[in-house]
Amino acid sequence: MPTGVIFALSAYLLYSCCDAIIKGFGSDLAVFEIAFWTALFSFLPAIFTKPEGEHWREGLRMRHPFLVNLRAVTGLLGNMCIIYAFVHIPLAEAYSIAFLAPIFIVFLSSHFLKEQVTWQRWLFLAASFAGVLLVVRPGFRELSLGHLAALAAAFFGAITTTVLRKVAPVEKRVSLIGIPLGYVVVANGLLMLPGFQWPTWQEFLLLLTIGGLGGTGNLLFIAATRRVPASQIAPGQYSQIAWAIIFGAVFFREFPDLITYVGLAVVAVGGTLNVISDETRIRIFSRLSAGAGPATVMSEKSPPLGDDAIAPGKDK
């Protein structure tokens, strides 16, 4: 197995560990507090991934300020929604619904970025959607606010990734990292104030662990993109479904039934065929944490779109 693929699979494992720890908080910490501390701690690895020649003070110098801020807002909302989903519904169900993001991404890309979508891609996306229906089974079981939050996270994540694909090739990394993280820290910091309680030292350690694992995952993912093509990395994201099943069973006593397993398999197969069907338009599920995660790294490998394709290169 190529080293780059191993790095990518390791990164997705670390991301899944972060999600499992978030779920472990349950109702002990508010969603706003979890988002605030994890985003704050994720600044640490972001410092070490800053490209040479870029300075944080240049983060406000943007070519597309509206789009960069739009991405930050949708990343903030998606971040809140996915944390709520992880806390309130089984991990496997949260992942399956969140993996609907590519459907929204393709729809947005075809309408706003004017990309051509083949019938094969729509077929793979339809298969993934059918798999999610098998997992969730609306009409046959009661749906909770956590399921709606996961769906909202997929929608906001799609907007985040679509906008990112437009701005990533022409904006500085310090803007793409610093501004979204700033939104998450400031907004959640304000929202958590009314009912704020200091986390215990054990909770602080866990929050710091989330930041450390996520940051390490980002570094591994960046290393992976430098070693192998995107088409070899992207399918690995669906390994998170397997980790969700394992962590859910071991730590939270979540045991899906046979139909759910079938649905998860359909989601994974349909999604994998989708992401490897066209390497130039590959889509990686956004971590929705507004950092330098997979979506950011992969979109930076894309060529400029629209007017930016003929515009001069981004300032250094």
PDB file of C-alpha atoms in Angstrom:
ATOM      1  CA  MET A   1       0.000   0.000   0.000  1.00  0.00           C
ATOM      2  CA  PRO A   2       1.461   3.439  -0.917  1.00  0.00           C
ATOM      3  CA  THR A   3       2.733   5.535   1.974  1.00  0.00           C
ATOM      4  CA  GLY A   4       0.388   8.387   1.031  1.00  0.00           C
ATOM      5  CA  VAL A   5      -2.664   6.136   1.342  1.00  0.00           C
ATOM      6  CA  ILE A   6      -1.484   4.955   4.765  1.00  0.00           C
ATOM      7  CA  PHE A   7      -1.102   8.588   5.849  1.00  0.00           C
ATOM      8  CA  ALA A   8      -4.626   9.384   4.616  1.00  0.00           C
ATOM      9  CA  LEU A   9      -6.178   6.383   6.376  1.00  0.00           C
ATOM     10  CA  SER A  10      -4.342   7.356   9.560  1.00  0.00           C
ATOM     11  CA  ALA A  11      -5.686  10.901   9.256  1.00  0.00           C
ATOM     12  CA  TYR A  12      -9.255   9.664   8.883  1.00  0.00           C
ATOM     13  CA  LEU A  13      -8.766   7.428  11.931  1.00  0.00           C
ATOM     14  CA  LEU A  14      -7.628  10.418  13.988  1.00  0.00           C
ATOM     15  CA  TYR A  15     -10.627  12.449  12.783  1.00  0.00           C
ATOM     16  CA  SER A  16     -12.939   9.623  13.841  1.00  0.00           C
ATOM     17  CA  CYS A  17     -11.267   9.539  17.262  1.00  0.00           C
ATOM     18  CA  CYS A  18     -12.017  13.255  17.625  1.00  0.00           C
ATOM     19  CA  ASP A  19     -15.666  12.661  16.756  1.00  0.00           C
ATOM     20  CA  ALA A  20     -15.940   9.813  19.255  1.00  0.00           C
ATOM     21  CA  ILE A  21     -14.463  11.970  22.028  1.00  0.00           C
ATOM     22  CA  ILE A  22     -16.938  14.734  21.170  1.00  0.00           C
ATOM     23  CA  LYS A  23     -19.773  12.242  21.459  1.00  0.00           C
ATOM     24  CA  GLY A  24     -18.396  11.122  24.805  1.00  0.00           C
ATOM     25  CA  PHE A  25     -19.035  14.564  26.277  1.00  0.00           C
ATOM     26  CA  GLY A  26     -22.769  13.980  25.906  1.00  0.00           C
ATOM     27  CA  SER A  27     -24.671  16.772  27.657  1.00  0.00           C
ATOM     28  CA  ASP A  28     -21.833  17.513  30.104  1.00  0.00           C
ATOM     29  CA  LEU A  29     -20.677  20.416  27.923  1.00  0.00           C
ATOM     30  CA  ALA A  30     -22.770  22.639  25.679  1.00  0.00           C
ATOM     31  CA  VAL A  31     -22.224  22.410  21.929  1.00  0.00           C
ATOM     32  CA  PHE A  32     -20.926  25.993  21.969  1.00  0.00           C
ATOM     33  CA  GLU A  33     -18.293  25.184  24.587  1.00  0.00           C
ATOM     34  CA  ILE A  34     -17.089  22.085  22.742  1.00  0.00           C
ATOM     35  CA  ALA A  35     -16.822  24.046  19.481  1.00  0.00           C
ATOM     36  CA  PHE A  36     -15.050  26.956  21.184  1.00  0.00           C
ATOM     37  CA  TRP A  37     -12.343  24.973  22.963  1.00  0.00           C
ATOM     38  CA  THR A  38     -11.650  22.542  20.118  1.00  0.00           C
ATOM     39  CA  ALA A  39     -11.351  25.411  17.621  1.00  0.00           C
ATOM     40  CA  LEU A  40      -9.138  27.366  19.998  1.00  0.00           C
ATOM     41  CA  PHE A  41      -6.796  24.420  20.499  1.00  0.00           C
ATOM     42  CA  SER A  42      -6.754  23.687  16.755  1.00  0.00           C
ATOM     43  CA  PHE A  43      -4.997  27.023  16.248  1.00  0.00           C
ATOM     44  CA  LEU A  44      -1.838  25.350  17.576  1.00  0.00           C
ATOM     45  CA  PRO A  45      -1.309  22.879  14.697  1.00  0.00           C
ATOM     46  CA  ALA A  46      -2.516  25.534  12.242  1.00  0.00           C
ATOM     47  CA  ILE A  47       0.483  27.642  13.225  1.00  0.00           C
ATOM     48  CA  PHE A  48       2.855  24.892  12.097  1.00  0.00           C
ATOM     49  CA  THR A  49       1.066  24.346   8.765  1.00  0.00           C
ATOM     50  CA  LYS A  50       1.327  27.990   7.697  1.00  0.00           C
ATOM     51  CA  PRO A  51       3.226  28.199   4.405  1.00  0.00           C
ATOM     52  CA  GLU A  52       6.553  30.012   4.415  1.00  0.00           C
ATOM     53  CA  GLY A  53       6.271  33.547   3.124  1.00  0.00           C
ATOM     54  CA  GLU A  54       2.729  34.075   4.419  1.00  0.00           C
ATOM     55  CA  HIS A  55       2.025  36.084   7.560  1.00  0.00           C
ATOM     56  CA  TRP A  56      -1.092  35.986   9.733  1.00  0.00           C
ATOM     57  CA  ARG A  57      -1.416  39.762   9.477  1.00  0.00           C
ATOM     58  CA  GLU A  58      -2.064  39.317   5.747  1.00  0.00           C
ATOM     59  CA  GLY A  59      -5.139  37.165   6.422  1.00  0.00           C
ATOM     60  CA  LEU A  60      -7.520  40.095   5.878  1.00  0.00           C
ATOM     61  CA  ARG A  61      -6.137  40.821   2.407  1.00  0.00           C
ATOM     62  CA  MET A  62      -8.498  38.762   0.245  1.00  0.00           C
ATOM     63  CA  ARG A  63      -9.435  38.657  -3.399  1.00  0.00           C
ATOM     64  CA  HIS A  64     -12.963  37.432  -2.613  1.00  0.00           C
ATOM     65  CA  PRO A  65     -13.789  38.757   0.889  1.00  0.00           C
ATOM     66  CA  PHE A  66     -17.514  37.996   0.590  1.00  0.00           C
ATOM     67  CA  LEU A  67     -16.932  34.379  -0.420  1.00  0.00           C
ATOM     68  CA  VAL A  68     -14.232  33.817   2.192  1.00  0.00           C
ATOM     69  CA  ASN A  69     -16.535  35.137   4.900  1.00  0.00           C
ATOM     70  CA  LEU A  70     -19.478  33.144   3.501  1.00  0.00           C
ATOM     71  CA  ARG A  71     -17.380  30.012   3.774  1.00  0.00           C
ATOM     72  CA  ALA A  72     -16.521  30.963   7.359  1.00  0.00           C
ATOM     73  CA  VAL A  73     -20.199  31.406   8.279  1.00  0.00           C
ATOM     74  CA  THR A  74     -21.316  28.121   6.699  1.00  0.00           C
ATOM     75  CA  GLY A  75     -18.346  26.390   8.313  1.00  0.00           C
ATOM     76  CA  LEU A  76     -19.403  27.788  11.678  1.00  0.00           C
ATOM     77  CA  LEU A  77     -23.001  26.603  11.278  1.00  0.00           C
ATOM     78  CA  GLY A  78     -21.933  23.208   9.988  1.00  0.00           C
ATOM     79  CA  ASN A  79     -19.510  22.851  12.878  1.00  0.00           C
ATOM     80  CA  MET A  80     -22.276  23.452  15.422  1.00  0.00           C
ATOM     81  CA  CYS A  81     -24.665  21.083  13.657  1.00  0.00           C
ATOM     82  CA  ILE A  82     -22.256  18.166  13.324  1.00  0.00           C
ATOM     83  CA  ILE A  83     -21.166  18.416  16.962  1.00  0.00           C
ATOM     84  CA  TYR A  84     -24.822  18.362  18.036  1.00  0.00           C
ATOM     85  CA  ALA A  85     -25.424  15.333  15.799  1.00  0.00           C
ATOM     86  CA  PHE A  86     -22.430  13.415  17.147  1.00  0.00           C
ATOM     87  CA  VAL A  87     -23.602  14.013  20.709  1.00  0.00           C
ATOM     88  CA  HIS A  88     -27.265  13.070  20.202  1.00  0.00           C
ATOM     89  CA  ILE A  89     -27.437  10.244  17.638  1.00  0.00           C
ATOM     90  CA  PRO A  90     -25.353   7.101  16.942  1.00  0.00           C
ATOM     91  CA  LEU A  91     -22.026   7.811  15.233  1.00  0.00           C
ATOM     92  CA  ALA A  92     -22.789   5.561  12.263  1.00  0.00           C
ATOM     93  CA  GLU A  93     -26.056   7.384  11.580  1.00  0.00           C
ATOM     94  CA  ALA A  94     -24.405  10.791  11.901  1.00  0.00           C
ATOM     95  CA  TYR A  95     -21.727   9.799   9.395  1.00  0.00           C
ATOM     96  CA  SER A  96     -24.179   8.300   6.918  1.00  0.00           C
ATOM     97  CA  ILE A  97     -26.285  11.474   6.849  1.00  0.00           C
ATOM     98  CA  ALA A  98     -23.240  13.748   6.767  1.00  0.00           C
ATOM     99  CA  PHE A  99     -21.991  11.841   3.727  1.00  0.00           C
ATOM    100  CA  LEU A 100     -24.964  13.273   1.826  1.00  0.00           C
ATOM    101  CA  ALA A 101     -22.783  16.366   1.413  1.00  0.00           C
ATOM    102  CA  PRO A 102     -21.521  15.264  -2.041  1.00  0.00           C
ATOM    103  CA  ILE A 103     -25.092  15.327  -3.349  1.00  0.00           C
ATOM    104  CA  PHE A 104     -25.499  18.947  -2.308  1.00  0.00           C
ATOM    105  CA  ILE A 105     -21.995  19.720  -3.607  1.00  0.00           C
ATOM    106  CA  VAL A 106     -22.715  18.348  -7.070  1.00  0.00           C
ATOM    107  CA  PHE A 107     -26.000  20.256  -7.217  1.00  0.00           C
ATOM    108  CA  LEU A 108     -24.344  23.519  -6.180  1.00  0.00           C
ATOM    109  CA  SER A 109     -21.351  22.982  -8.468  1.00  0.00           C
ATOM    110  CA  SER A 110     -23.532  22.300 -11.492  1.00  0.00           C
ATOM    111  CA  HIS A 111     -25.639  25.410 -10.870  1.00  0.00           C
ATOM    112  CA  PHE A 112     -23.112  27.946  -9.564  1.00  0.00           C
ATOM    113  CA  LEU A 113     -19.759  26.734 -10.877  1.00  0.00           C
ATOM    114  CA  LYS A 114     -21.313  25.502 -14.149  1.00  0.00           C
ATOM    115  CA  GLU A 115     -19.637  22.112 -13.914  1.00  0.00           C
ATOM    116  CA  GLN A 116     -20.842  19.267 -16.094  1.00  0.00           C
ATOM    117  CA  VAL A 117     -22.151  16.283 -14.138  1.00  0.00           C
ATOM    118  CA  THR A 118     -22.288  12.900 -15.848  1.00  0.00           C
ATOM    119  CA  TRP A 119     -25.199  10.529 -15.477  1.00  0.00           C
ATOM    120  CA  GLN A 120     -22.837   8.005 -13.866  1.00  0.00           C
ATOM    121  CA  ARG A 121     -22.085  10.476 -11.073  1.00  0.00           C
ATOM    122  CA  TRP A 122     -25.784  11.105 -10.459  1.00  0.00           C
ATOM    123  CA  LEU A 123     -26.258   7.324 -10.337  1.00  0.00           C
ATOM    124  CA  PHE A 124     -23.549   6.906  -7.683  1.00  0.00           C
ATOM    125  CA  LEU A 125     -25.010   9.781  -5.666  1.00  0.00           C
ATOM    126  CA  ALA A 126     -28.491   8.262  -5.898  1.00  0.00           C
ATOM    127  CA  ALA A 127     -27.083   4.992  -4.572  1.00  0.00           C
ATOM    128  CA  SER A 128     -25.532   6.824  -1.616  1.00  0.00           C
ATOM    129  CA  PHE A 129     -28.846   8.544  -0.916  1.00  0.00           C
ATOM    130  CA  ALA A 130     -30.646   5.189  -1.004  1.00  0.00           C
ATOM    131  CA  GLY A 131     -28.103   3.863   1.469  1.00  0.00           C
ATOM    132  CA  VAL A 132     -28.789   6.735   3.860  1.00  0.00           C
ATOM    133  CA  LEU A 133     -32.522   6.002   3.633  1.00  0.00           C
ATOM    134  CA  LEU A 134     -31.807   2.408   4.654  1.00  0.00           C
ATOM    135  CA  VAL A 135     -29.821   3.617   7.650  1.00  0.00           C
ATOM    136  CA  VAL A 136     -32.261   6.276   8.844  1.00  0.00           C
ATOM    137  CA  ARG A 137     -35.540   4.763   7.545  1.00  0.00           C
ATOM    138  CA  PRO A 138     -37.750   7.865   7.820  1.00  0.00           C
ATOM    139  CA  GLY A 139     -41.374   6.924   8.368  1.00  0.00           C
ATOM    140  CA  PHE A 140     -40.404   3.620   9.986  1.00  0.00           C
ATOM    141  CA  ARG A 141     -38.617   5.048  13.000  1.00  0.00           C
ATOM    142  CA  GLU A 142     -38.687   8.261  14.956  1.00  0.00           C
ATOM    143  CA  LEU A 143     -36.251  10.911  13.775  1.00  0.00           C
ATOM    144  CA  SER A 144     -34.711  13.312  16.250  1.00  0.00           C
ATOM    145  CA  LEU A 145     -33.259  16.791  16.090  1.00  0.00           C
ATOM    146  CA  GLY A 146     -29.848  15.120  15.874  1.00  0.00           C
ATOM    147  CA  HIS A 147     -30.745  13.627  12.475  1.00  0.00           C
ATOM    148  CA  LEU A 148     -31.867  17.036  11.205  1.00  0.00           C
ATOM    149  CA  ALA A 149     -28.651  18.557  12.557  1.00  0.00           C
ATOM    150  CA  ALA A 150     -26.577  16.011  10.606  1.00  0.00           C
ATOM    151  CA  LEU A 151     -28.548  16.833   7.448  1.00  0.00           C
ATOM    152  CA  ALA A 152     -28.010  20.549   8.038  1.00  0.00           C
ATOM    153  CA  ALA A 153     -24.301  19.859   8.561  1.00  0.00           C
ATOM    154  CA  ALA A 154     -24.176  18.115   5.186  1.00  0.00           C
ATOM    155  CA  PHE A 155     -25.880  21.093   3.529  1.00  0.00           C
ATOM    156  CA  PHE A 156     -23.645  23.702   5.153  1.00  0.00           C
ATOM    157  CA  GLY A 157     -20.610  21.542   4.446  1.00  0.00           C
ATOM    158  CA  ALA A 158     -21.561  21.432   0.776  1.00  0.00           C
ATOM    159  CA  ILE A 159     -21.708  25.225   0.613  1.00  0.00           C
ATOM    160  CA  THR A 160     -18.391  25.450   2.476  1.00  0.00           C
ATOM    161  CA  THR A 161     -16.665  23.072   0.064  1.00  0.00           C
ATOM    162  CA  THR A 162     -18.209  24.605  -3.070  1.00  0.00           C
ATOM    163  CA  VAL A 163     -17.185  28.122  -2.074  1.00  0.00           C
ATOM    164  CA  LEU A 164     -13.772  26.823  -1.075  1.00  0.00           C
ATOM    165  CA  ARG A 165     -13.249  25.358  -4.510  1.00  0.00           C
ATOM    166  CA  LYS A 166     -13.762  28.825  -5.948  1.00  0.00           C
ATOM    167  CA  VAL A 167     -11.484  30.730  -3.572  1.00  0.00           C
ATOM    168  CA  ALA A 168      -8.794  28.241  -2.502  1.00  0.00           C
ATOM    169  CA  PRO A 169      -6.596  28.527  -5.618  1.00  0.00           C
ATOM    170  CA  VAL A 170      -6.380  32.328  -5.353  1.00  0.00           C
ATOM    171  CA  GLU A 171      -6.534  33.084  -1.614  1.00  0.00           C
ATOM    172  CA  LYS A 172      -3.774  32.771   0.967  1.00  0.00           C
ATOM    173  CA  ARG A 173      -3.772  29.800   3.311  1.00  0.00           C
ATOM    174  CA  VAL A 174      -3.662  32.163   6.306  1.00  0.00           C
ATOM    175  CA  SER A 175      -7.006  33.585   5.155  1.00  0.00           C
ATOM    176  CA  LEU A 176      -8.544  30.173   4.542  1.00  0.00           C
ATOM    177  CA  ILE A 177      -7.452  28.948   7.979  1.00  0.00           C
ATOM    178  CA  GLY A 178      -7.460  32.008  10.209  1.00  0.00           C
ATOM    179  CA  ILE A 179     -10.766  33.640   9.250  1.00  0.00           C
ATOM    180  CA  PRO A 180     -12.982  30.522   9.641  1.00  0.00           C
ATOM    181  CA  LEU A 181     -11.277  29.575  12.902  1.00  0.00           C
ATOM    182  CA  GLY A 182     -11.778  33.134  14.124  1.00  0.00           C
ATOM    183  CA  TYR A 183     -15.495  32.917  13.363  1.00  0.00           C
ATOM    184  CA  VAL A 184     -15.832  29.651  15.280  1.00  0.00           C
ATOM    185  CA  VAL A 185     -13.895  30.894  18.311  1.00  0.00           C
ATOM    186  CA  VAL A 186     -15.591  34.301  18.569  1.00  0.00           C
ATOM    187  CA  ALA A 187     -19.164  33.185  17.801  1.00  0.00           C
ATOM    188  CA  ASN A 188     -19.112  30.146  20.077  1.00  0.00           C
ATOM    189  CA  GLY A 189     -17.284  32.133  22.750  1.00  0.00           C
ATOM    190  CA  LEU A 190     -20.131  34.629  22.847  1.00  0.00           C
ATOM    191  CA  LEU A 191     -22.888  32.020  22.647  1.00  0.00           C
ATOM    192  CA  MET A 192     -21.477  29.953  25.506  1.00  0.00           C
ATOM    193  CA  LEU A 193     -21.243  32.880  27.949  1.00  0.00           C
ATOM    194  CA  PRO A 194     -24.840  32.801  29.365  1.00  0.00           C
ATOM    195  CA  GLY A 195     -24.498  29.288  30.766  1.00  0.00           C
ATOM    196  CA  PHE A 196     -20.716  29.026  30.864  1.00  0.00           C
ATOM    197  CA  GLN A 197     -19.078  26.659  33.324  1.00  0.00           C
ATOM    198  CA  TRP A 198     -15.372  25.948  33.356  1.00  0.00           C
ATOM    199  CA  PRO A 199     -14.617  22.424  32.126  1.00  0.00           C
ATOM    200  CA  THR A 200     -13.023  20.089  34.616  1.00  0.00           C
ATOM    201  CA  TRP A 201      -9.328  19.329  34.157  1.00  0.00           C
ATOM    202  CA  GLN A 202     -10.295  15.930  32.670  1.00  0.00           C
ATOM    203  CA  GLU A 203     -12.540  17.674  30.138  1.00  0.00           C
ATOM    204  CA  PHE A 204      -9.776  20.153  29.342  1.00  0.00           C
ATOM    205  CA  LEU A 205      -7.429  17.280  28.613  1.00  0.00           C
ATOM    206  CA  LEU A 206      -9.984  15.693  26.299  1.00  0.00           C
ATOM    207  CA  LEU A 207     -10.600  18.986  24.481  1.00  0.00           C
ATOM    208  CA  LEU A 208      -6.853  19.454  24.093  1.00  0.00           C
ATOM    209  CA  THR A 209      -6.633  15.890  22.803  1.00  0.00           C
ATOM    210  CA  ILE A 210      -9.249  16.647  20.145  1.00  0.00           C
ATOM    211  CA  GLY A 211      -7.228  19.637  18.980  1.00  0.00           C
ATOM    212  CA  GLY A 212      -4.004  17.639  18.969  1.00  0.00           C
ATOM    213  CA  LEU A 213      -5.447  14.639  17.153  1.00  0.00           C
ATOM    214  CA  GLY A 214      -7.218  16.814  14.613  1.00  0.00           C
ATOM    215  CA  GLY A 215      -4.086  18.863  13.994  1.00  0.00           C
ATOM    216  CA  THR A 216      -1.988  15.724  13.587  1.00  0.00           C
ATOM    217  CA  GLY A 217      -4.592  14.371  11.191  1.00  0.00           C
ATOM    218  CA  ASN A 218      -4.341  17.537   9.120  1.00  0.00           C
ATOM    219  CA  LEU A 219      -0.551  17.192   8.915  1.00  0.00           C
ATOM    220  CA  LEU A 220      -0.856  13.538   7.873  1.00  0.00           C
ATOM    221  CA  PHE A 221      -3.443  14.443   5.273  1.00  0.00           C
ATOM    222  CA  ILE A 222      -1.249  17.170   3.808  1.00  0.00           C
ATOM    223  CA  ALA A 223       1.617  14.665   3.652  1.00  0.00           C
ATOM    224  CA  ALA A 224      -0.680  12.212   1.877  1.00  0.00           C
ATOM    225  CA  THR A 225      -1.643  14.719  -0.824  1.00  0.00           C
ATOM    226  CA  ARG A 226       2.043  15.290  -1.579  1.00  0.00           C
ATOM    227  CA  ARG A 227       2.699  11.594  -2.176  1.00  0.00           C
ATOM    228  CA  VAL A 228      -0.244  10.111  -4.076  1.00  0.00           C
ATOM    229  CA  PRO A 229      -3.002  11.349  -6.414  1.00  0.00           C
ATOM    230  CA  ALA A 230      -6.309  12.510  -4.980  1.00  0.00           C
ATOM    231  CA  SER A 231      -8.115   9.517  -6.490  1.00  0.00           C
ATOM    232  CA  GLN A 232      -6.158   7.199  -4.176  1.00  0.00           C
ATOM    233  CA  ILE A 233      -6.829   9.288  -1.073  1.00  0.00           C
ATOM    234  CA  ALA A 234     -10.513  10.124  -1.386  1.00  0.00           C
ATOM    235  CA  PRO A 235     -12.040   6.639  -0.962  1.00  0.00           C
ATOM    236  CA  GLY A 236     -10.334   6.380   2.421  1.00  0.00           C
ATOM    237  CA  GLN A 237     -12.818   8.842   3.906  1.00  0.00           C
ATOM    238  CA  TYR A 238     -15.408   6.076   3.996  1.00  0.00           C
ATOM    239  CA  SER A 239     -13.229   4.145   6.418  1.00  0.00           C
ATOM    240  CA  GLN A 240     -14.747   6.519   8.972  1.00  0.00           C
ATOM    241  CA  ILE A 241     -17.983   4.552   8.712  1.00  0.00           C
ATOM    242  CA  ALA A 242     -16.155   1.427   9.893  1.00  0.00           C
ATOM    243  CA  TRP A 243     -14.563   3.358  12.759  1.00  0.00           C
ATOM    244  CA  ALA A 244     -17.973   4.771  13.675  1.00  0.00           C
ATOM    245  CA  ILE A 245     -19.360   1.248  13.980  1.00  0.00           C
ATOM    246  CA  ILE A 246     -16.381   0.078  16.056  1.00  0.00           C
ATOM    247  CA  PHE A 247     -16.266   3.094  18.375  1.00  0.00           C
ATOM    248  CA  GLY A 248     -20.053   3.117  18.699  1.00  0.00           C
ATOM    249  CA  ALA A 249     -20.110  -0.515  19.774  1.00  0.00           C
ATOM    250  CA  VAL A 250     -17.083  -0.431  22.088  1.00  0.00           C
ATOM    251  CA  PHE A 251     -17.660   2.875  23.878  1.00  0.00           C
ATOM    252  CA  PHE A 252     -21.371   3.690  23.500  1.00  0.00           C
ATOM    253  CA  ARG A 253     -23.033   0.263  23.096  1.00  0.00           C
ATOM    254  CA  GLU A 254     -24.485   1.242  19.717  1.00  0.00           C
ATOM    255  CA  PHE A 255     -25.220  -1.887  17.680  1.00  0.00           C
ATOM    256  CA  PRO A 256     -26.762  -1.283  14.226  1.00  0.00           C
ATOM    257  CA  ASP A 257     -29.161  -3.868  12.824  1.00  0.00           C
ATOM    258  CA  LEU A 258     -28.630  -5.749   9.542  1.00  0.00           C
ATOM    259  CA  ILE A 259     -30.520  -3.214   7.411  1.00  0.00           C
ATOM    260  CA  THR A 260     -28.332  -0.430   8.787  1.00  0.00           C
ATOM    261  CA  TYR A 261     -25.181  -2.369   7.884  1.00  0.00           C
ATOM    262  CA  VAL A 262     -26.493  -2.822   4.343  1.00  0.00           C
ATOM    263  CA  GLY A 263     -27.278   0.880   4.101  1.00  0.00           C
ATOM    264  CA  LEU A 264     -23.829   1.864   5.357  1.00  0.00           C
ATOM    265  CA  ALA A 265     -22.217  -0.465   2.813  1.00  0.00           C
ATOM    266  CA  VAL A 266     -24.263   1.111   0.005  1.00  0.00           C
ATOM    267  CA  VAL A 267     -23.242   4.601   1.183  1.00  0.00           C
ATOM    268  CA  ALA A 268     -19.570   3.598   1.206  1.00  0.00           C
ATOM    269  CA  VAL A 269     -19.604   1.869  -2.184  1.00  0.00           C
ATOM    270  CA  GLY A 270     -21.645   4.594  -3.899  1.00  0.00           C
ATOM    271  CA  GLY A 271     -19.509   7.319  -2.384  1.00  0.00           C
ATOM    272  CA  THR A 272     -16.250   5.615  -3.297  1.00  0.00           C
ATOM    273  CA  LEU A 273     -17.321   5.126  -6.917  1.00  0.00           C
ATOM    274  CA  ASN A 274     -18.355   8.784  -7.001  1.00  0.00           C
ATOM    275  CA  VAL A 275     -15.059  10.199  -5.770  1.00  0.00           C
ATOM    276  CA  ILE A 276     -12.881   8.008  -8.000  1.00  0.00           C
ATOM    277  CA  SER A 277     -15.019   8.476 -11.115  1.00  0.00           C
ATOM    278  CA  ASP A 278     -13.472  11.856 -11.969  1.00  0.00           C
ATOM    279  CA  GLU A 279     -10.245  12.845 -10.255  1.00  0.00           C
ATOM    280  CA  THR A 280     -10.343  16.418 -11.534  1.00  0.00           C
ATOM    281  CA  ARG A 281     -13.596  17.092  -9.691  1.00  0.00           C
ATOM    282  CA  ILE A 282     -12.968  15.024  -6.638  1.00  0.00           C
ATOM    283  CA  ARG A 283     -14.900  15.934  -3.528  1.00  0.00           C
ATOM    284  CA  ILE A 284     -13.718  15.261  -0.006  1.00  0.00           C
ATOM    285  CA  PHE A 285     -16.236  15.404   2.808  1.00  0.00           C
ATOM    286  CA  SER A 286     -15.481  18.567   4.761  1.00  0.00           C
ATOM    287  CA  ARG A 287     -14.607  18.160   8.393  1.00  0.00           C
ATOM    288  CA  LEU A 288     -16.945  21.059   8.989  1.00  0.00           C
ATOM    289  CA  SER A 289     -14.538  22.340  11.600  1.00  0.00           C
ATOM    290  CA  ALA A 290     -13.435  25.315   9.536  1.00  0.00           C
ATOM    291  CA  GLY A 291      -9.789  24.400   9.692  1.00  0.00           C
ATOM    292  CA  ALA A 292      -7.181  23.113   7.261  1.00  0.00           C
ATOM    293  CA  GLY A 293      -8.843  19.752   6.922  1.00  0.00           C
ATOM    294  CA  PRO A 294      -9.274  17.512   3.887  1.00  0.00           C
ATOM    295  CA  ALA A 295     -11.586  19.821   1.986  1.00  0.00           C
ATOM    296  CA  THR A 296      -9.170  22.714   2.296  1.00  0.00           C
ATOM    297  CA  VAL A 297      -6.130  20.739   1.246  1.00  0.00           C
ATOM    298  CA  MET A 298      -7.776  19.070  -1.708  1.00  0.00           C
ATOM    299  CA  SER A 299      -9.409  22.211  -3.030  1.00  0.00           C
ATOM    300  CA  GLU A 300      -6.043  23.926  -3.010  1.00  0.00           C
ATOM    301  CA  LYS A 301      -4.962  21.425  -5.676  1.00  0.00           C
ATOM    302  CA  SER A 302      -7.762  22.608  -7.979  1.00  0.00           C
ATOM    303  CA  PRO A 303      -7.187  25.141 -10.758  1.00  0.00           C
ATOM    304  CA  PRO A 304      -8.780  28.607 -10.519  1.00  0.00           C
ATOM    305  CA  LEU A 305     -12.392  28.838 -11.698  1.00  0.00           C
ATOM    306  CA  GLY A 306     -14.275  31.495 -13.670  1.00  0.00           C
ATOM    307  CA  ASP A 307     -12.674  34.928 -13.879  1.00  0.00           C
ATOM    308  CA  ASP A 308      -9.851  33.828 -11.603  1.00  0.00           C
ATOM    309  CA  ALA A 309      -8.683  31.387 -14.252  1.00  0.00           C
ATOM    310  CA  ILE A 310      -7.332  34.317 -16.280  1.00  0.00           C
ATOM    311  CA  ALA A 311      -6.518  36.599 -13.347  1.00  0.00           C
ATOM    312  CA  PRO A 312      -2.972  36.998 -12.105  1.00  0.00           C
ATOM    313  CA  GLY A 313      -1.787  34.614  -9.403  1.00  0.00           C
ATOM    314  CA  LYS A 314      -2.429  35.286  -5.760  1.00  0.00           C
ATOM    315  CA  ASP A 315      -0.171  37.632  -3.898  1.00  0.00           C
ATOM    316  CA  LYS A 316       2.529  36.206  -1.749  1.00  0.00           C
TER     317      LYS A 316
END
